[in-house]
């Protein structure tokens, strides 16, 4: 069978060229045959998938027009799925069968999506390489010696290798965009509040946001249509009508003002990534966009501010894993303190423990003002930089990551080097803005992603710019040779 995009499969399902069962069996077969090379899935759920496919085929036969009807997808293992293990990449939740379903998954299911399984990820979404997963690292389909990025590395690798046409990710500091860039796919982190966080295991609640990952912007738009919308069960969910994200895909680029932050093209940027980004920008200019140099003067403070705010929130969110109610419990605890300490010591990996320690430190009496409060003030300055920039331009563009995918193990011993992977993405989360990464070229055989940052609730515009770019280029349609 010839591979197709999510949008392509949707048309073929409606034209009765193929049934959802055939399509589901086709992708389950690819996972079965190929995922041993990648480790992109933590759980594959063929029985549930085939039952959902049969239900979708019945709905299709009745003429039901639900947008994702019959389409195979994968869910990052951070989303609770009723009756299915939801591990969040951690030994702590290895035995956790979710008793309810996350809003994102519920909406996608209602739209007719067929879940094939749950994808691998950095433990509790903390990482940029997928190496902190309890279930082992994910490999990059373009080069198995290299990382797929993180934390949504399983989703990115699975989509890049076409083990599934689309998947969900979550992005707290870059975890949709950086793995999308490393694996040569498209992904968008929506505006904070656009997509419900209910049932999405919390890392840093003021930054976490879910979004789609797929080959193309058109496929991401289809997914986001199903994922976005107000949810009374998430107090930070925004009560605002959701437009049809596919409607703006045709928008022309004439007169579009694209801001290029000086700070995103400076020291530390790999020359190959720079050249690919500049070539991609030239394509947008040829289509009528105007390129304007801008400055985000405080963006250099985003990584340090993030590594105070995110650990602070994580130390509080992860306090719930105490061995009492759910998750890992140590054997034969001597007393309550022993139960807490041993369950947590055994259940969490090194990176998660590091974050909990940092977070506890910056929130403690005497350090709170010096670190946490200061970081909150820096966060405001960063958001103000963007506010000023969007007075001048419509979209901001630059590289997604300063480099191409690095080798497994290359940065594991140096957390600060690892943290710098997100140097261009983190400010977007601190400000709560939408950001997209799209395939924009290669260095050698390795993909390069270009980031587009939009003003609040401007996802449709970002998807439109990316779609126009994808009309001119075929980076998004290329596939790693071993998986064709
Ligand atoms: N790499 C960043 C971190 O380790 C971002 C992770 C994310 O977006 N979930 O925290």
PDB file of N, CA, C and O in Angstrom, residues 6 40-41 71-77 79 104 108 114-120 152-160 163-170 176 185-188 210-215 219-220 223-224 227:
ATOM      1  N   UNK A   6      -2.333  12.328   6.580  1.00  0.00           N
ATOM      2  CA  UNK A   6      -3.595  12.228   7.321  1.00  0.00           C
ATOM      3  C   UNK A   6      -4.748  12.743   6.449  1.00  0.00           C
ATOM      4  O   UNK A   6      -5.792  12.093   6.322  1.00  0.00           O
ATOM      5  N   UNK A  40       9.740   3.691  19.567  1.00  0.00           N
ATOM      6  CA  UNK A  40       8.927   4.911  19.673  1.00  0.00           C
ATOM      7  C   UNK A  40       7.609   4.701  20.424  1.00  0.00           C
ATOM      8  O   UNK A  40       6.976   5.680  20.815  1.00  0.00           O
ATOM      9  N   UNK A  41       7.199   3.455  20.614  1.00  0.00           N
ATOM     10  CA  UNK A  41       5.965   3.184  21.370  1.00  0.00           C
ATOM     11  C   UNK A  41       6.283   2.544  22.725  1.00  0.00           C
ATOM     12  O   UNK A  41       7.133   1.664  22.808  1.00  0.00           O
ATOM     13  N   UNK A  71      -9.211   7.546  11.208  1.00  0.00           N
ATOM     14  CA  UNK A  71      -7.782   7.828  11.002  1.00  0.00           C
ATOM     15  C   UNK A  71      -6.925   7.351  12.178  1.00  0.00           C
ATOM     16  O   UNK A  71      -7.190   7.703  13.329  1.00  0.00           O
ATOM     17  N   UNK A  72      -5.870   6.591  11.899  1.00  0.00           N
ATOM     18  CA  UNK A  72      -4.986   6.114  12.969  1.00  0.00           C
ATOM     19  C   UNK A  72      -4.136   7.246  13.541  1.00  0.00           C
ATOM     20  O   UNK A  72      -3.582   8.054  12.784  1.00  0.00           O
ATOM     21  N   UNK A  73      -4.027   7.298  14.861  1.00  0.00           N
ATOM     22  CA  UNK A  73      -3.186   8.287  15.541  1.00  0.00           C
ATOM     23  C   UNK A  73      -2.501   7.597  16.719  1.00  0.00           C
ATOM     24  O   UNK A  73      -2.885   6.497  17.122  1.00  0.00           O
ATOM     25  N   UNK A  74      -1.501   8.273  17.270  1.00  0.00           N
ATOM     26  CA  UNK A  74      -0.879   7.793  18.508  1.00  0.00           C
ATOM     27  C   UNK A  74      -0.952   8.905  19.541  1.00  0.00           C
ATOM     28  O   UNK A  74      -0.953  10.088  19.190  1.00  0.00           O
ATOM     29  N   UNK A  75      -1.025   8.511  20.803  1.00  0.00           N
ATOM     30  CA  UNK A  75      -1.078   9.491  21.895  1.00  0.00           C
ATOM     31  C   UNK A  75       0.223   9.412  22.682  1.00  0.00           C
ATOM     32  O   UNK A  75       0.672   8.318  23.042  1.00  0.00           O
ATOM     33  N   UNK A  76       0.790  10.569  22.958  1.00  0.00           N
ATOM     34  CA  UNK A  76       1.957  10.600  23.847  1.00  0.00           C
ATOM     35  C   UNK A  76       1.554   9.991  25.181  1.00  0.00           C
ATOM     36  O   UNK A  76       0.420  10.231  25.657  1.00  0.00           O
ATOM     37  N   UNK A  77       2.449   9.242  25.795  1.00  0.00           N
ATOM     38  CA  UNK A  77       2.054   8.519  27.015  1.00  0.00           C
ATOM     39  C   UNK A  77       1.958   9.409  28.251  1.00  0.00           C
ATOM     40  O   UNK A  77       2.039   8.939  29.379  1.00  0.00           O
ATOM     41  N   UNK A  79      -0.803  11.412  28.297  1.00  0.00           N
ATOM     42  CA  UNK A  79      -2.261  11.605  28.342  1.00  0.00           C
ATOM     43  C   UNK A  79      -2.929  10.390  28.969  1.00  0.00           C
ATOM     44  O   UNK A  79      -2.705   9.253  28.526  1.00  0.00           O
ATOM     45  N   UNK A 104      -8.103  15.838  25.649  1.00  0.00           N
ATOM     46  CA  UNK A 104      -7.555  15.781  24.284  1.00  0.00           C
ATOM     47  C   UNK A 104      -7.904  14.436  23.628  1.00  0.00           C
ATOM     48  O   UNK A 104      -8.356  14.387  22.479  1.00  0.00           O
ATOM     49  N   UNK A 108     -10.485  13.652  20.510  1.00  0.00           N
ATOM     50  CA  UNK A 108     -10.022  12.986  19.287  1.00  0.00           C
ATOM     51  C   UNK A 108     -10.817  11.703  19.048  1.00  0.00           C
ATOM     52  O   UNK A 108     -11.175  11.389  17.908  1.00  0.00           O
ATOM     53  N   UNK A 114      -8.584   6.739  15.605  1.00  0.00           N
ATOM     54  CA  UNK A 114      -8.315   5.368  16.041  1.00  0.00           C
ATOM     55  C   UNK A 114      -6.932   5.352  16.698  1.00  0.00           C
ATOM     56  O   UNK A 114      -5.922   5.509  16.010  1.00  0.00           O
ATOM     57  N   UNK A 115      -6.894   5.189  18.021  1.00  0.00           N
ATOM     58  CA  UNK A 115      -5.597   5.203  18.711  1.00  0.00           C
ATOM     59  C   UNK A 115      -4.886   3.864  18.541  1.00  0.00           C
ATOM     60  O   UNK A 115      -5.432   2.824  18.862  1.00  0.00           O
ATOM     61  N   UNK A 116      -3.638   3.930  18.034  1.00  0.00           N
ATOM     62  CA  UNK A 116      -2.856   2.700  17.856  1.00  0.00           C
ATOM     63  C   UNK A 116      -2.030   2.369  19.095  1.00  0.00           C
ATOM     64  O   UNK A 116      -1.636   1.222  19.284  1.00  0.00           O
ATOM     65  N   UNK A 117      -1.731   3.383  19.900  1.00  0.00           N
ATOM     66  CA  UNK A 117      -0.931   3.133  21.090  1.00  0.00           C
ATOM     67  C   UNK A 117      -0.424   4.419  21.696  1.00  0.00           C
ATOM     68  O   UNK A 117      -0.844   5.518  21.303  1.00  0.00           O
ATOM     69  N   UNK A 118       0.485   4.250  22.668  1.00  0.00           N
ATOM     70  CA  UNK A 118       1.005   5.376  23.448  1.00  0.00           C
ATOM     71  C   UNK A 118       2.504   5.499  23.184  1.00  0.00           C
ATOM     72  O   UNK A 118       3.237   4.508  23.268  1.00  0.00           O
ATOM     73  N   UNK A 119       2.953   6.713  22.924  1.00  0.00           N
ATOM     74  CA  UNK A 119       4.339   6.882  22.480  1.00  0.00           C
ATOM     75  C   UNK A 119       5.310   7.179  23.618  1.00  0.00           C
ATOM     76  O   UNK A 119       4.955   7.765  24.639  1.00  0.00           O
ATOM     77  N   UNK A 120       6.545   6.788  23.359  1.00  0.00           N
ATOM     78  CA  UNK A 120       7.640   6.955  24.302  1.00  0.00           C
ATOM     79  C   UNK A 120       7.959   8.440  24.493  1.00  0.00           C
ATOM     80  O   UNK A 120       7.673   9.265  23.611  1.00  0.00           O
ATOM     81  N   UNK A 152       8.830  14.834  23.379  1.00  0.00           N
ATOM     82  CA  UNK A 152       7.874  14.050  22.570  1.00  0.00           C
ATOM     83  C   UNK A 152       8.612  13.293  21.461  1.00  0.00           C
ATOM     84  O   UNK A 152       8.179  13.283  20.310  1.00  0.00           O
ATOM     85  N   UNK A 153       9.734  12.654  21.804  1.00  0.00           N
ATOM     86  CA  UNK A 153      10.567  11.998  20.805  1.00  0.00           C
ATOM     87  C   UNK A 153       9.918  10.762  20.205  1.00  0.00           C
ATOM     88  O   UNK A 153      10.140  10.442  19.034  1.00  0.00           O
ATOM     89  N   UNK A 154       9.117  10.048  20.994  1.00  0.00           N
ATOM     90  CA  UNK A 154       8.433   8.863  20.469  1.00  0.00           C
ATOM     91  C   UNK A 154       7.436   9.258  19.395  1.00  0.00           C
ATOM     92  O   UNK A 154       7.397   8.660  18.303  1.00  0.00           O
ATOM     93  N   UNK A 155       6.643  10.280  19.667  1.00  0.00           N
ATOM     94  CA  UNK A 155       5.660  10.752  18.682  1.00  0.00           C
ATOM     95  C   UNK A 155       6.363  11.233  17.413  1.00  0.00           C
ATOM     96  O   UNK A 155       5.946  10.912  16.296  1.00  0.00           O
ATOM     97  N   UNK A 156       7.464  11.986  17.588  1.00  0.00           N
ATOM     98  CA  UNK A 156       8.165  12.545  16.426  1.00  0.00           C
ATOM     99  C   UNK A 156       8.772  11.433  15.575  1.00  0.00           C
ATOM    100  O   UNK A 156       8.646  11.442  14.343  1.00  0.00           O
ATOM    101  N   UNK A 157       9.428  10.459  16.216  1.00  0.00           N
ATOM    102  CA  UNK A 157      10.066   9.375  15.468  1.00  0.00           C
ATOM    103  C   UNK A 157       9.008   8.517  14.767  1.00  0.00           C
ATOM    104  O   UNK A 157       9.179   8.125  13.607  1.00  0.00           O
ATOM    105  N   UNK A 158       7.903   8.240  15.473  1.00  0.00           N
ATOM    106  CA  UNK A 158       6.855   7.393  14.889  1.00  0.00           C
ATOM    107  C   UNK A 158       6.247   8.059  13.654  1.00  0.00           C
ATOM    108  O   UNK A 158       6.016   7.402  12.632  1.00  0.00           O
ATOM    109  N   UNK A 159       6.014   9.361  13.729  1.00  0.00           N
ATOM    110  CA  UNK A 159       5.439  10.069  12.576  1.00  0.00           C
ATOM    111  C   UNK A 159       6.466  10.142  11.437  1.00  0.00           C
ATOM    112  O   UNK A 159       6.137   9.913  10.277  1.00  0.00           O
ATOM    113  N   UNK A 160       7.732  10.435  11.775  1.00  0.00           N
ATOM    114  CA  UNK A 160       8.760  10.560  10.733  1.00  0.00           C
ATOM    115  C   UNK A 160       8.942   9.248   9.978  1.00  0.00           C
ATOM    116  O   UNK A 160       9.147   9.246   8.763  1.00  0.00           O
ATOM    117  N   UNK A 163       5.054   5.328  11.065  1.00  0.00           N
ATOM    118  CA  UNK A 163       4.438   4.214  11.787  1.00  0.00           C
ATOM    119  C   UNK A 163       3.028   4.601  12.178  1.00  0.00           C
ATOM    120  O   UNK A 163       2.237   3.782  12.638  1.00  0.00           O
ATOM    121  N   UNK A 164       2.727   5.872  12.031  1.00  0.00           N
ATOM    122  CA  UNK A 164       1.407   6.431  12.303  1.00  0.00           C
ATOM    123  C   UNK A 164       1.378   7.766  11.554  1.00  0.00           C
ATOM    124  O   UNK A 164       2.414   8.419  11.428  1.00  0.00           O
ATOM    125  N   UNK A 165       0.225   8.170  10.999  1.00  0.00           N
ATOM    126  CA  UNK A 165       0.230   9.423  10.237  1.00  0.00           C
ATOM    127  C   UNK A 165       0.312  10.678  11.109  1.00  0.00           C
ATOM    128  O   UNK A 165       0.766  11.718  10.635  1.00  0.00           O
ATOM    129  N   UNK A 166      -0.109  10.595  12.367  1.00  0.00           N
ATOM    130  CA  UNK A 166      -0.093  11.780  13.230  1.00  0.00           C
ATOM    131  C   UNK A 166      -0.103  11.343  14.682  1.00  0.00           C
ATOM    132  O   UNK A 166      -0.561  10.244  15.007  1.00  0.00           O
ATOM    133  N   UNK A 167       0.398  12.227  15.541  1.00  0.00           N
ATOM    134  CA  UNK A 167       0.448  11.904  16.968  1.00  0.00           C
ATOM    135  C   UNK A 167       0.327  13.186  17.772  1.00  0.00           C
ATOM    136  O   UNK A 167       0.512  14.285  17.240  1.00  0.00           O
ATOM    137  N   UNK A 168       0.039  13.020  19.056  1.00  0.00           N
ATOM    138  CA  UNK A 168       0.007  14.189  19.934  1.00  0.00           C
ATOM    139  C   UNK A 168       1.369  14.354  20.596  1.00  0.00           C
ATOM    140  O   UNK A 168       2.128  13.407  20.748  1.00  0.00           O
ATOM    141  N   UNK A 169       1.630  15.589  21.003  1.00  0.00           N
ATOM    142  CA  UNK A 169       2.817  15.884  21.800  1.00  0.00           C
ATOM    143  C   UNK A 169       2.432  16.889  22.863  1.00  0.00           C
ATOM    144  O   UNK A 169       1.302  17.401  22.871  1.00  0.00           O
ATOM    145  N   UNK A 170       3.365  17.167  23.757  1.00  0.00           N
ATOM    146  CA  UNK A 170       3.163  18.268  24.703  1.00  0.00           C
ATOM    147  C   UNK A 170       4.460  19.062  24.731  1.00  0.00           C
ATOM    148  O   UNK A 170       5.531  18.521  24.474  1.00  0.00           O
ATOM    149  N   UNK A 176       7.442  19.800  21.662  1.00  0.00           N
ATOM    150  CA  UNK A 176       6.819  19.446  20.380  1.00  0.00           C
ATOM    151  C   UNK A 176       7.744  19.910  19.260  1.00  0.00           C
ATOM    152  O   UNK A 176       8.072  19.170  18.338  1.00  0.00           O
ATOM    153  N   UNK A 185       9.548  16.647  10.830  1.00  0.00           N
ATOM    154  CA  UNK A 185       8.085  16.703  10.703  1.00  0.00           C
ATOM    155  C   UNK A 185       7.585  18.091  11.159  1.00  0.00           C
ATOM    156  O   UNK A 185       8.380  18.946  11.558  1.00  0.00           O
ATOM    157  N   UNK A 186       6.267  18.272  11.103  1.00  0.00           N
ATOM    158  CA  UNK A 186       5.660  19.544  11.489  1.00  0.00           C
ATOM    159  C   UNK A 186       4.971  19.368  12.842  1.00  0.00           C
ATOM    160  O   UNK A 186       4.342  18.331  13.082  1.00  0.00           O
ATOM    161  N   UNK A 187       5.104  20.363  13.712  1.00  0.00           N
ATOM    162  CA  UNK A 187       4.412  20.295  15.005  1.00  0.00           C
ATOM    163  C   UNK A 187       4.098  21.695  15.478  1.00  0.00           C
ATOM    164  O   UNK A 187       4.846  22.631  15.195  1.00  0.00           O
ATOM    165  N   UNK A 188       2.984  21.837  16.177  1.00  0.00           N
ATOM    166  CA  UNK A 188       2.628  23.170  16.681  1.00  0.00           C
ATOM    167  C   UNK A 188       2.256  23.112  18.155  1.00  0.00           C
ATOM    168  O   UNK A 188       1.481  22.248  18.579  1.00  0.00           O
ATOM    169  N   UNK A 210      -0.546  21.061  25.007  1.00  0.00           N
ATOM    170  CA  UNK A 210      -0.550  19.934  24.063  1.00  0.00           C
ATOM    171  C   UNK A 210      -0.757  20.438  22.648  1.00  0.00           C
ATOM    172  O   UNK A 210      -1.372  21.485  22.432  1.00  0.00           O
ATOM    173  N   UNK A 211      -0.245  19.679  21.687  1.00  0.00           N
ATOM    174  CA  UNK A 211      -0.453  20.047  20.290  1.00  0.00           C
ATOM    175  C   UNK A 211      -0.199  18.869  19.375  1.00  0.00           C
ATOM    176  O   UNK A 211       0.281  17.819  19.809  1.00  0.00           O
ATOM    177  N   UNK A 212      -0.502  19.051  18.085  1.00  0.00           N
ATOM    178  CA  UNK A 212      -0.353  17.971  17.107  1.00  0.00           C
ATOM    179  C   UNK A 212       1.042  17.893  16.488  1.00  0.00           C
ATOM    180  O   UNK A 212       1.729  18.903  16.370  1.00  0.00           O
ATOM    181  N   UNK A 213       1.404  16.690  16.067  1.00  0.00           N
ATOM    182  CA  UNK A 213       2.649  16.442  15.330  1.00  0.00           C
ATOM    183  C   UNK A 213       2.294  15.562  14.136  1.00  0.00           C
ATOM    184  O   UNK A 213       1.682  14.503  14.306  1.00  0.00           O
ATOM    185  N   UNK A 214       2.669  15.995  12.944  1.00  0.00           N
ATOM    186  CA  UNK A 214       2.311  15.258  11.726  1.00  0.00           C
ATOM    187  C   UNK A 214       3.285  15.655  10.630  1.00  0.00           C
ATOM    188  O   UNK A 214       4.143  16.515  10.838  1.00  0.00           O
ATOM    189  N   UNK A 215       3.138  15.043   9.470  1.00  0.00           N
ATOM    190  CA  UNK A 215       4.069  15.369   8.392  1.00  0.00           C
ATOM    191  C   UNK A 215       3.903  16.826   7.955  1.00  0.00           C
ATOM    192  O   UNK A 215       4.864  17.563   7.803  1.00  0.00           O
ATOM    193  N   UNK A 219      -2.051  18.551   7.957  1.00  0.00           N
ATOM    194  CA  UNK A 219      -2.406  17.472   8.891  1.00  0.00           C
ATOM    195  C   UNK A 219      -2.487  17.981  10.331  1.00  0.00           C
ATOM    196  O   UNK A 219      -3.368  17.570  11.096  1.00  0.00           O
ATOM    197  N   UNK A 220      -1.569  18.886  10.693  1.00  0.00           N
ATOM    198  CA  UNK A 220      -1.625  19.463  12.044  1.00  0.00           C
ATOM    199  C   UNK A 220      -2.913  20.260  12.236  1.00  0.00           C
ATOM    200  O   UNK A 220      -3.516  20.238  13.316  1.00  0.00           O
ATOM    201  N   UNK A 223      -5.760  17.932  12.955  1.00  0.00           N
ATOM    202  CA  UNK A 223      -5.662  17.418  14.331  1.00  0.00           C
ATOM    203  C   UNK A 223      -6.064  18.486  15.336  1.00  0.00           C
ATOM    204  O   UNK A 223      -6.796  18.225  16.289  1.00  0.00           O
ATOM    205  N   UNK A 224      -5.545  19.712  15.138  1.00  0.00           N
ATOM    206  CA  UNK A 224      -5.803  20.778  16.110  1.00  0.00           C
ATOM    207  C   UNK A 224      -7.300  21.115  16.161  1.00  0.00           C
ATOM    208  O   UNK A 224      -7.831  21.437  17.221  1.00  0.00           O
ATOM    209  N   UNK A 227      -8.523  18.822  18.663  1.00  0.00           N
ATOM    210  CA  UNK A 227      -7.938  18.909  20.010  1.00  0.00           C
ATOM    211  C   UNK A 227      -8.344  20.166  20.785  1.00  0.00           C
ATOM    212  O   UNK A 227      -8.474  20.134  22.010  1.00  0.00           O
TER     213      UNK A 227
END
